[in-house]
Coordinates of C-alpha atoms in Angstrom, one line a residue:
M22 CA 87.8 134.0 81.2
F23 CA 84.1 134.6 82.1
G24 CA 83.5 138.0 80.4
T25 CA 82.7 141.3 82.0
K26 CA 80.2 139.9 84.5
Q27 CA 82.7 137.7 86.4
T28 CA 81.5 136.7 89.9
V29 CA 83.7 136.0 92.9
A30 CA 83.0 132.3 92.3
D31 CA 84.2 132.7 88.7
Q32 CA 87.4 134.5 89.9
F33 CA 88.0 131.8 92.5
V34 CA 87.8 129.1 89.9
E35 CA 90.3 131.0 87.7
V36 CA 92.7 131.2 90.6
L37 CA 92.4 127.5 91.3
V38 CA 93.1 126.7 87.6
Q39 CA 96.2 128.9 87.8
A40 CA 97.3 126.9 90.8
G41 CA 97.1 123.7 88.8
V42 CA 93.9 122.3 90.5
E43 CA 92.1 119.8 88.3
R44 CA 89.3 118.7 90.5
I45 CA 87.3 119.4 93.6
Y46 CA 85.8 116.7 95.8
G47 CA 82.5 117.4 97.6
I48 CA 78.8 117.6 97.6
V49 CA 77.0 120.5 95.8
G50 CA 74.2 122.4 97.5
D51 CA 72.7 125.7 98.6
S52 CA 75.6 127.9 99.8
L53 CA 77.9 126.3 97.2
N54 CA 75.6 126.8 94.3
S55 CA 77.4 129.8 92.9
L56 CA 80.7 127.9 93.0
S57 CA 79.4 124.7 91.5
D58 CA 77.8 126.7 88.7
A59 CA 81.0 128.6 88.0
I60 CA 82.8 125.2 87.8
R61 CA 80.1 123.9 85.4
R62 CA 80.5 126.9 83.1
S63 CA 84.3 127.0 83.2
G64 CA 84.8 123.4 82.1
A65 CA 88.3 123.6 83.5
I66 CA 87.8 121.8 86.8
E67 CA 86.0 118.5 87.5
W68 CA 83.6 118.3 90.4
V69 CA 83.9 114.8 91.9
H70 CA 80.6 114.0 93.5
M71 CA 81.1 112.1 96.8
H72 CA 78.5 110.8 99.2
N73 CA 79.8 112.4 102.4
E74 CA 81.9 115.6 102.8
E75 CA 84.2 113.7 105.2
A76 CA 85.1 111.3 102.4
A77 CA 85.6 114.3 100.0
A78 CA 88.4 115.6 102.3
F79 CA 89.9 112.1 102.7
A80 CA 90.0 111.8 98.9
A81 CA 91.6 115.2 98.5
S82 CA 94.2 114.3 101.2
A83 CA 95.1 111.1 99.3
E84 CA 95.6 113.0 96.1
A85 CA 97.8 115.6 97.8
Q86 CA 99.9 112.9 99.6
L87 CA 100.4 110.9 96.4
T88 CA 101.2 113.9 94.1
G89 CA 102.7 116.4 96.5
R90 CA 100.4 119.0 94.9
L91 CA 97.5 121.1 96.1
A92 CA 94.2 119.2 96.3
V93 CA 90.8 120.8 97.0
C94 CA 87.6 119.7 98.8
A95 CA 84.4 121.5 99.6
G96 CA 81.4 121.4 102.0
S97 CA 78.3 123.5 102.2
C98 CA 77.3 125.5 105.3
G99 CA 76.5 124.0 108.7
P100 CA 76.3 120.2 108.5
G101 CA 78.4 120.2 105.3
N102 CA 81.2 121.8 107.2
T103 CA 80.9 119.6 110.3
H104 CA 81.1 116.5 108.0
L105 CA 84.0 118.0 106.2
I106 CA 86.2 118.7 109.2
Q107 CA 87.0 115.1 110.0
G108 CA 88.8 114.5 106.7
V109 CA 90.3 118.0 106.8
F110 CA 91.7 117.3 110.2
D111 CA 93.3 114.1 109.0
A112 CA 94.8 115.8 105.9
H113 CA 96.2 118.5 108.1
R114 CA 97.9 116.1 110.5
S115 CA 99.2 114.1 107.6
G116 CA 100.9 117.2 106.2
A117 CA 98.9 117.0 103.0
P118 CA 98.5 120.4 101.1
V119 CA 94.7 120.6 101.0
L120 CA 92.5 123.6 100.5
A121 CA 89.1 123.2 102.0
I122 CA 86.2 125.4 100.9
A123 CA 83.8 125.8 103.8
S124 CA 80.9 127.7 102.5
H125 CA 78.8 129.8 104.9
I126 CA 75.3 131.1 105.4
V127 CA 74.3 134.4 103.9
S128 CA 76.7 137.0 105.3
T129 CA 73.9 139.3 106.6
E130 CA 72.6 136.5 108.8
I131 CA 76.0 135.6 110.4
G132 CA 75.7 135.9 114.2
T133 CA 71.9 135.6 114.4
G134 CA 71.6 131.8 115.1
F135 CA 70.3 131.4 111.5
F136 CA 69.3 128.0 110.0
Q137 CA 72.4 125.8 109.7
E138 CA 74.7 128.5 111.2
T139 CA 78.0 127.4 112.7
D140 CA 81.2 129.4 113.2
P141 CA 83.6 127.9 110.7
K142 CA 86.6 130.0 111.8
Q143 CA 86.4 128.4 115.2
L144 CA 85.4 125.1 113.9
F145 CA 88.4 124.7 111.5
G146 CA 90.9 126.6 113.6
Q147 CA 92.5 123.5 115.1
A148 CA 92.4 121.6 111.9
S149 CA 94.4 123.9 109.7
H150 CA 97.3 126.3 109.4
F151 CA 95.0 129.0 108.1
T152 CA 91.3 129.6 108.3
E153 CA 89.8 132.9 107.1
L154 CA 86.5 134.4 106.2
V155 CA 86.0 136.0 102.8
S156 CA 83.5 138.7 103.7
S157 CA 83.6 140.9 100.6
P158 CA 84.6 140.7 96.9
E159 CA 87.4 143.1 97.6
Q160 CA 89.4 140.4 99.4
M161 CA 89.6 138.3 96.3
P162 CA 91.7 137.0 94.6
R163 CA 94.4 137.8 97.1
M164 CA 92.7 135.8 99.9
A165 CA 92.5 132.7 97.7
R166 CA 96.2 132.9 96.9
V167 CA 97.1 133.4 100.5
A168 CA 95.2 130.3 101.5
I169 CA 96.8 128.2 98.7
Q170 CA 100.3 129.4 99.7
E171 CA 99.6 128.5 103.4
A172 CA 98.5 125.0 102.4
V173 CA 101.4 124.3 100.1
G174 CA 104.1 126.3 102.0
K175 CA 103.3 124.8 105.4
R176 CA 102.2 121.4 104.2
G177 CA 98.8 121.0 105.7
A178 CA 95.2 122.3 105.4
A179 CA 94.0 125.8 104.7
V180 CA 90.4 126.7 104.9
L181 CA 88.5 129.5 103.1
V182 CA 85.1 130.3 104.7
M183 CA 83.0 131.7 101.8
P184 CA 79.4 132.9 102.3
G185 CA 77.1 131.9 99.5
D186 CA 76.0 135.5 98.8
V187 CA 79.6 136.7 98.5
L188 CA 80.4 134.0 96.0
S189 CA 77.6 135.2 93.8
Q190 CA 78.6 138.9 93.9
H191 CA 80.5 140.5 91.0
A192 CA 84.3 140.5 91.3
V193 CA 85.8 143.9 91.7
N194 CA 89.6 143.2 91.3
E195 CA 91.5 141.9 88.3
T196 CA 92.5 138.3 88.7
G197 CA 95.9 138.8 87.0
T198 CA 98.4 136.0 86.8
A199 CA 99.9 134.0 89.6
H200 CA 103.1 132.1 90.4
R201 CA 102.8 128.4 91.4
A202 CA 102.8 128.1 95.2
A203 CA 106.2 127.3 96.7
G204 CA 106.7 124.5 99.2
P205 CA 109.0 124.5 102.3
V206 CA 112.7 124.4 101.6
I207 CA 115.5 124.1 104.2
G208 CA 119.0 122.8 103.6
A209 CA 121.7 121.5 105.8
P210 CA 122.3 123.0 109.3
A211 CA 125.2 125.3 110.1
P212 CA 128.7 123.9 109.9
E213 CA 129.2 124.0 113.7
V214 CA 126.0 121.9 114.2
I215 CA 127.3 119.3 111.7
E216 CA 130.7 119.3 113.5
E217 CA 129.0 118.6 116.9
L218 CA 126.8 115.9 115.4
A219 CA 129.7 114.2 113.7
E220 CA 131.7 114.3 117.0
R221 CA 128.8 112.6 118.9
I222 CA 128.5 109.9 116.2
N223 CA 132.2 109.2 116.1
Q224 CA 132.4 108.9 119.9
A225 CA 129.7 106.2 119.9
E226 CA 130.8 102.6 119.4
T227 CA 127.5 101.5 118.1
V228 CA 124.8 103.5 116.3
A229 CA 121.2 102.7 115.3
I230 CA 119.0 104.7 112.9
F231 CA 115.2 105.1 113.1
G232 CA 113.7 106.8 110.1
G233 CA 110.2 108.2 109.3
I234 CA 108.3 109.9 106.5
G235 CA 110.8 112.8 106.6
A236 CA 113.5 110.5 105.2
A237 CA 111.4 109.5 102.2
G238 CA 113.3 111.7 99.8
A239 CA 116.7 110.7 101.2
R240 CA 116.6 106.9 101.0
D241 CA 120.0 106.7 99.3
D242 CA 121.6 109.1 101.8
V243 CA 120.2 107.1 104.7
L244 CA 121.5 103.8 103.3
Q245 CA 124.9 105.4 102.7
L246 CA 125.0 106.6 106.3
A247 CA 124.0 103.2 107.6
D248 CA 126.8 101.6 105.6
V249 CA 129.5 103.9 107.0
L250 CA 128.2 103.5 110.6
A251 CA 127.3 99.8 110.3
A252 CA 124.0 100.9 111.7
P253 CA 120.8 98.8 111.8
V254 CA 117.9 100.8 110.3
G255 CA 114.4 100.7 111.7
H256 CA 111.5 102.7 110.5
T257 CA 108.0 104.0 111.4
L258 CA 104.9 102.9 109.5
R259 CA 105.0 106.1 107.5
G260 CA 108.7 105.5 106.7
K261 CA 108.1 101.9 105.7
E262 CA 107.5 102.4 102.0
S263 CA 110.8 104.2 101.4
L264 CA 113.2 102.6 103.9
Q265 CA 112.2 99.0 104.2
Y266 CA 112.6 97.5 100.7
D267 CA 116.0 96.2 99.4
N268 CA 117.6 97.5 102.6
P269 CA 120.6 95.4 103.8
F270 CA 120.5 97.1 107.1
D271 CA 116.7 96.7 107.8
V272 CA 115.7 95.5 111.3
G273 CA 111.9 96.2 111.0
M274 CA 109.6 98.5 112.7
S275 CA 109.0 99.7 116.2
G276 CA 105.8 100.7 117.9
L277 CA 102.4 99.2 118.5
L278 CA 102.4 97.6 115.1
G279 CA 106.1 96.7 115.1
Y280 CA 108.1 93.6 114.3
G281 CA 111.6 92.4 114.2
A282 CA 114.7 93.7 116.0
C283 CA 114.0 97.5 115.7
Y284 CA 113.2 97.9 119.4
Q285 CA 116.2 96.0 120.5
A286 CA 118.6 97.9 118.2
S287 CA 117.2 101.2 119.3
H288 CA 117.7 100.4 123.0
E289 CA 121.1 98.6 122.8
A290 CA 122.9 101.1 120.6
D291 CA 125.2 103.7 122.2
L292 CA 123.5 106.3 120.1
L293 CA 120.1 106.4 118.3
I294 CA 119.7 108.7 115.4
L295 CA 116.1 109.8 114.6
L296 CA 115.8 110.9 111.0
G297 CA 112.6 112.7 109.8
T298 CA 110.3 111.1 112.3
D299 CA 107.8 112.5 114.9
F300 CA 107.1 109.0 116.2
P301 CA 104.7 109.5 119.1
Y302 CA 105.1 106.4 121.3
R303 CA 107.7 107.3 123.9
Q304 CA 107.6 103.9 125.5
F305 CA 109.3 102.4 122.4
L306 CA 112.2 104.9 122.5
P307 CA 115.1 104.5 124.9
G308 CA 114.7 108.0 126.3
K309 CA 118.4 108.7 126.3
N310 CA 121.5 108.7 124.0
T311 CA 119.4 110.1 121.2
V312 CA 119.9 112.7 118.5
Q313 CA 117.2 113.9 116.1
V314 CA 117.2 115.5 112.6
D315 CA 114.0 117.1 111.4
I316 CA 113.0 119.7 108.9
D317 CA 110.6 121.2 111.4
P318 CA 112.4 122.6 114.5
S319 CA 109.2 122.5 116.5
R320 CA 109.3 118.7 116.5
L321 CA 112.8 118.4 118.0
G322 CA 112.7 116.8 121.5
R323 CA 109.0 116.8 121.8
R324 CA 108.8 112.9 122.0
T325 CA 112.0 112.0 123.8
P326 CA 115.0 113.7 125.6
L327 CA 117.8 114.6 123.1
D328 CA 121.5 114.9 123.4
Q329 CA 121.3 117.1 120.2
G330 CA 118.4 118.4 118.1
V331 CA 119.3 119.3 114.5
A332 CA 117.0 121.4 112.3
G333 CA 117.6 120.5 108.6
D334 CA 116.6 118.6 105.6
V335 CA 117.5 114.9 106.3
G336 CA 119.3 114.3 102.9
A337 CA 121.2 117.6 103.0
T338 CA 122.3 117.0 106.6
I339 CA 123.5 113.5 105.9
R340 CA 125.5 114.6 102.8
A341 CA 127.2 117.4 104.9
L342 CA 127.9 114.8 107.7
L343 CA 129.3 111.9 105.7
P344 CA 132.8 113.3 105.0
K345 CA 133.4 113.8 108.8
L346 CA 132.4 110.3 109.9
N347 CA 134.6 107.3 110.8
R348 CA 133.7 103.9 109.5
K349 CA 132.5 101.5 112.2
K350 CA 132.8 97.8 112.6
R351 CA 129.9 95.5 111.8
D352 CA 129.6 93.4 115.0
F353 CA 126.6 95.2 116.3
L354 CA 124.8 95.4 113.0
D355 CA 125.4 91.7 112.3
R356 CA 124.0 90.8 115.7
M357 CA 120.9 92.8 115.1
L358 CA 120.4 91.4 111.7
A359 CA 120.6 87.9 113.2
K360 CA 118.1 88.9 115.9
H361 CA 115.8 90.3 113.2
S362 CA 115.8 87.1 111.2
E363 CA 115.2 85.1 114.3
E364 CA 112.2 87.2 115.3
L365 CA 110.6 86.8 111.9
E366 CA 111.3 83.1 111.7
R367 CA 109.7 82.6 115.1
V368 CA 106.3 84.2 114.1
V369 CA 105.9 83.5 110.4
G370 CA 104.5 80.0 111.0
A371 CA 101.3 81.5 112.4
Y372 CA 99.8 81.8 108.9
T373 CA 101.8 79.3 106.9
H374 CA 101.2 76.2 109.0
D375 CA 98.3 74.1 107.8
V376 CA 96.6 77.3 106.6
E377 CA 94.1 75.7 104.2
H378 CA 92.5 74.0 107.2
L379 CA 92.2 77.0 109.5
T380 CA 88.8 78.5 109.6
P381 CA 87.7 81.2 110.1
I382 CA 90.4 82.5 107.8
H383 CA 93.4 84.2 109.5
P384 CA 93.6 87.9 108.5
E385 CA 97.4 87.5 108.2
Y386 CA 96.9 85.0 105.5
V387 CA 94.5 87.3 103.6
A388 CA 97.1 90.1 103.7
S389 CA 99.9 87.8 102.6
V390 CA 98.0 86.5 99.6
L391 CA 97.0 90.1 98.7
D392 CA 100.7 91.1 98.9
E393 CA 101.7 88.3 96.5
E394 CA 98.8 88.9 94.0
A395 CA 98.7 92.7 93.9
A396 CA 100.4 94.7 91.3
S397 CA 104.0 95.8 91.8
D398 CA 103.0 99.4 91.6
A399 CA 99.7 99.1 93.5
I400 CA 98.5 101.8 95.9
F401 CA 97.2 100.4 99.2
T402 CA 95.1 102.2 101.7
A403 CA 94.3 100.8 105.2
D404 CA 91.6 101.5 107.7
T405 CA 92.6 102.4 111.2
G406 CA 92.6 99.4 113.5
M407 CA 93.8 95.9 112.8
C408 CA 94.2 96.7 109.1
C409 CA 97.1 98.9 110.1
S410 CA 98.8 95.8 111.5
W411 CA 98.2 93.9 108.3
I412 CA 99.5 96.6 106.0
A413 CA 102.5 97.2 108.3
R414 CA 103.5 93.5 108.6
Y415 CA 102.5 91.9 105.3
I416 CA 102.4 94.4 102.4
T417 CA 105.9 94.5 100.9
P418 CA 107.1 97.8 99.6
N419 CA 109.4 97.9 96.5
G420 CA 110.0 101.5 95.7
H421 CA 106.9 101.7 93.5
R422 CA 104.0 100.7 95.8
R423 CA 102.4 103.4 98.0
L424 CA 100.9 102.9 101.4
L425 CA 98.3 105.4 102.8
G426 CA 96.3 105.4 106.0
S427 CA 95.2 107.7 108.8
W428 CA 98.7 107.2 110.4
V429 CA 98.6 110.4 112.6
H430 CA 95.0 111.2 113.2
G431 CA 93.9 107.6 113.5
T432 CA 90.3 107.9 112.4
M433 CA 88.1 105.1 111.2
A434 CA 86.7 104.7 107.7
N435 CA 89.6 106.4 105.9
A436 CA 90.6 103.6 103.6
L437 CA 87.8 103.6 101.0
P438 CA 87.6 107.4 100.4
Q439 CA 91.4 107.6 100.3
A440 CA 91.4 104.8 97.7
L441 CA 88.8 106.8 95.6
G442 CA 91.1 109.9 95.6
A443 CA 94.1 107.8 94.7
Q444 CA 92.2 106.1 91.8
K445 CA 90.9 109.4 90.5
V446 CA 94.4 110.9 90.2
F447 CA 96.0 107.6 89.0
P448 CA 93.3 105.9 86.9
E449 CA 95.6 103.3 85.4
R450 CA 97.1 102.0 88.6
Q451 CA 95.7 99.3 90.9
V452 CA 94.3 100.8 94.1
V453 CA 93.4 98.5 96.9
S454 CA 91.5 99.5 100.1
M455 CA 92.2 97.2 103.0
S456 CA 89.0 97.9 104.9
G457 CA 87.8 96.7 108.3
D458 CA 84.1 95.8 108.5
G459 CA 83.7 98.5 111.1
G460 CA 85.4 101.1 109.0
L461 CA 83.6 100.2 105.7
A462 CA 80.2 100.3 107.5
M463 CA 80.9 103.8 108.7
L464 CA 81.2 105.3 105.2
L465 CA 79.5 102.5 103.2
G466 CA 77.9 105.0 100.9
E467 CA 81.2 105.7 99.2
L468 CA 80.8 102.4 97.4
L469 CA 78.2 104.3 95.4
T470 CA 80.8 106.9 94.6
A471 CA 83.1 104.2 93.1
K472 CA 80.1 103.0 91.0
L473 CA 79.0 106.5 90.0
H474 CA 82.5 107.5 88.6
N475 CA 83.4 103.9 87.5
L476 CA 86.5 104.0 89.7
P477 CA 88.0 100.5 89.6
V478 CA 89.0 100.5 93.3
K479 CA 89.4 97.1 94.9
V480 CA 88.0 96.8 98.5
V481 CA 89.2 93.9 100.6
V482 CA 87.0 93.6 103.6
F483 CA 88.6 91.9 106.7
N484 CA 85.2 90.8 108.0
N485 CA 85.5 89.5 111.5
S486 CA 82.2 91.0 112.8
S487 CA 84.2 92.9 115.4
L488 CA 86.0 96.1 116.2
G489 CA 89.3 94.1 116.4
M490 CA 91.7 96.7 117.7
V491 CA 89.3 97.9 120.4
R492 CA 88.7 94.3 121.4
L493 CA 92.5 93.9 121.8
E494 CA 92.8 97.1 123.8
M495 CA 90.1 95.7 126.2
L496 CA 91.9 92.4 126.6
V497 CA 95.2 94.0 127.3
A498 CA 93.6 96.2 129.9
G499 CA 92.3 93.0 131.6
D500 CA 88.7 93.6 130.5
P501 CA 86.5 91.2 128.7
P502 CA 85.4 92.6 125.3
F503 CA 82.2 94.7 125.6
E504 CA 80.1 96.0 122.7
T505 CA 82.9 95.3 120.2
D506 CA 81.1 92.5 118.3
H507 CA 78.2 92.8 115.9
D508 CA 76.0 90.7 113.7
A509 CA 77.6 89.1 110.6
V510 CA 77.2 91.2 107.4
D511 CA 77.5 90.0 103.8
F512 CA 79.3 93.0 102.3
A513 CA 79.6 91.2 98.9
A514 CA 75.8 91.1 98.7
I515 CA 75.6 94.8 99.5
A516 CA 78.2 95.5 96.8
R517 CA 76.2 93.5 94.3
G518 CA 73.1 95.5 95.2
A519 CA 75.0 98.6 94.2
G520 CA 76.0 97.1 90.9
I521 CA 79.5 96.3 92.0
L522 CA 81.3 93.0 91.7
G523 CA 81.0 91.3 95.1
V524 CA 82.9 88.1 96.0
R525 CA 82.6 86.4 99.4
V526 CA 85.2 84.0 100.8
E527 CA 84.7 81.8 103.9
K528 CA 87.2 79.0 103.2
P529 CA 90.9 79.6 103.0
A530 CA 91.4 77.2 100.1
E531 CA 89.2 79.4 97.9
L532 CA 91.0 82.7 98.8
R533 CA 93.7 82.9 96.1
R534 CA 91.4 82.1 93.2
A535 CA 88.9 84.7 94.5
M536 CA 91.7 87.2 95.1
R537 CA 92.8 86.9 91.5
E538 CA 89.3 87.2 90.1
F539 CA 88.7 90.2 92.2
L540 CA 91.9 92.0 91.3
D541 CA 91.5 91.3 87.6
H542 CA 88.0 92.7 87.4
D543 CA 87.6 95.7 85.2
G544 CA 85.7 98.0 87.6
P545 CA 85.1 98.5 91.3
A546 CA 85.0 95.3 93.3
V547 CA 84.5 94.1 96.9
L548 CA 86.2 90.9 98.2
D549 CA 84.4 90.1 101.5
V550 CA 86.6 87.7 103.5
V551 CA 85.3 86.2 106.7
T552 CA 88.2 86.3 109.1
D553 CA 89.0 85.1 112.6
P554 CA 88.2 87.8 115.3
N555 CA 90.6 86.0 117.7
A556 CA 93.7 86.3 115.5
L557 CA 94.8 89.4 117.3
E558 CA 98.0 91.4 116.6
L559 CA 100.3 92.2 119.6
P560 CA 103.2 94.7 119.7
P561 CA 106.7 93.1 119.9
H562 CA 107.2 94.4 123.4
V563 CA 104.4 94.2 126.0
T564 CA 104.7 95.5 129.6
K565 CA 104.2 93.2 132.6
E566 CA 101.0 95.1 133.4
E567 CA 99.7 94.6 129.8
A568 CA 100.7 90.9 129.8
A569 CA 99.0 90.3 133.2
G570 CA 95.8 92.1 132.0
F571 CA 95.8 90.0 128.8
A572 CA 96.2 86.8 130.7
L573 CA 93.4 87.8 133.0
A574 CA 91.1 88.5 130.1
V575 CA 91.7 85.5 127.9
G576 CA 93.0 82.2 128.9
R577 CA 94.5 81.0 125.7
T578 CA 97.4 81.9 123.3
V579 CA 96.7 84.6 120.8
L580 CA 98.1 83.8 117.5
G581 CA 101.0 86.1 116.5
G582 CA 101.4 87.3 112.9
G583 CA 104.2 86.6 110.5
V584 CA 105.5 89.3 108.2
G585 CA 105.2 87.8 104.8
Q586 CA 107.9 88.4 102.3
M587 CA 109.9 90.6 104.6
L588 CA 111.2 87.3 106.1
H589 CA 112.9 86.7 102.8
L590 CA 114.8 90.0 103.0
A591 CA 115.8 89.2 106.6
R592 CA 117.2 85.8 105.6
T593 CA 119.0 87.5 102.7
N594 CA 120.6 90.1 105.0
L595 CA 121.6 87.3 107.5
R596 CA 123.4 85.4 104.7
N597 CA 125.3 88.6 103.9
I598 CA 126.9 88.7 107.3
P599 CA 130.6 87.7 107.1
R600 CA 131.4 84.5 108.8

């Protein structure tokens, strides 16, 4: 490919091309120079110039999550690595197959406290399945292929630490050909496990299902199971996009961002079935009468006590289980559907009543208008914090839309760089970043990345001049907000200064027209909406201690949020209950 003088960097690029890699996100410089030059000469891989290595890893993670294929990011030695690790950590915890290239100082200086020296093996050890130093050309190309297989096979991050001088040395081994890396595969559990699970389910008078991202490929199987068991189906935030839409058994979401009757169904059922979820909030689970099915045996029982833990693919397990199950009556399901509809009806008026006269604009209203105006196959990303509430409660999945966020790592500033990665791999689809003003400010430079590559990402800024979720946490703890608020910023003006369309909205009556103009723009755009910092989301179930603390901190009612078009589904499900 590169002739007789192939370098280690040239060989590495050849391995990446064989693995199907089309681009690398990062920032070029010093210890990466041999690699970037090899990429330039090859013409086979695109270098996507970002403005922060952290954002490069977020972008790669988004690509990997949306495609299921390996994505690659890179950071130069020292500070480049320490920037990179934040996004790599998020990719790893999200189960995204990402290969991170952490270049290193000259190999002869390692261990001497040299300029920009870190220990990348220790640095990335907690943030990956695999981190290894390439210390000589003789380790290549095998080490590169091992790293790729680790990332794809274990669904997470793998890191290759590559000193700049090693990258520039001549390759000593033939590259050869390579098979495409294989992902994890596990089928149904053993027959005796299925028999035990079926017996438990048949003995329970009422059953509820709570599904997560691990059920994404088994939607039809889950709905068939719910039909046989007359089981209400709740979901996590990561399970929302696959389990919530067109689901006649839907009772919403549990957890800090939850809504509807999911919590009640989970606690009142004789048996709760957890399907493909590692839901971390134990206080929202009943803590008893629970079985769990997960493809990763290490997750079984680590969140809640189990009557039975089942290691297996969710779809394959359900298909093996169905012939052994007895059909159940609908009484419990119908009661939970009625409760779900009642809960949504109760709160939906918060953003629909007299909304054109409520200023500052309610963030719930912004999210609901975005939901109505966005494309049916749009990709949404959400910053950690209050934006997670708005995407969870107001963006309606339909089987084509995708929802991305830092759902497991929970870091700020993820939405814009994830949107950039999504837009890069899907240039024709509408990609919308639901950004908090705090999150956007943290990686504001990535607006320049959108402009540089002419990526038509659409950034909706929920601009409340506050760290809203932190503010709420303080209120619930009984503390007055402290250091959560900041001066008002005109992000639309900043966008215009970068050569990007910037639209600012302060009046709710102007929102829909501005939203349409913003979404229709042919290029990157920022919609800066001034929202009410006091419109705070609360979980559906609050402890007495939390309620007392909140009452102590704020002496007025906090507006609850509706859940947009999901109310229509709840009403439809309610009408389907036999009278």
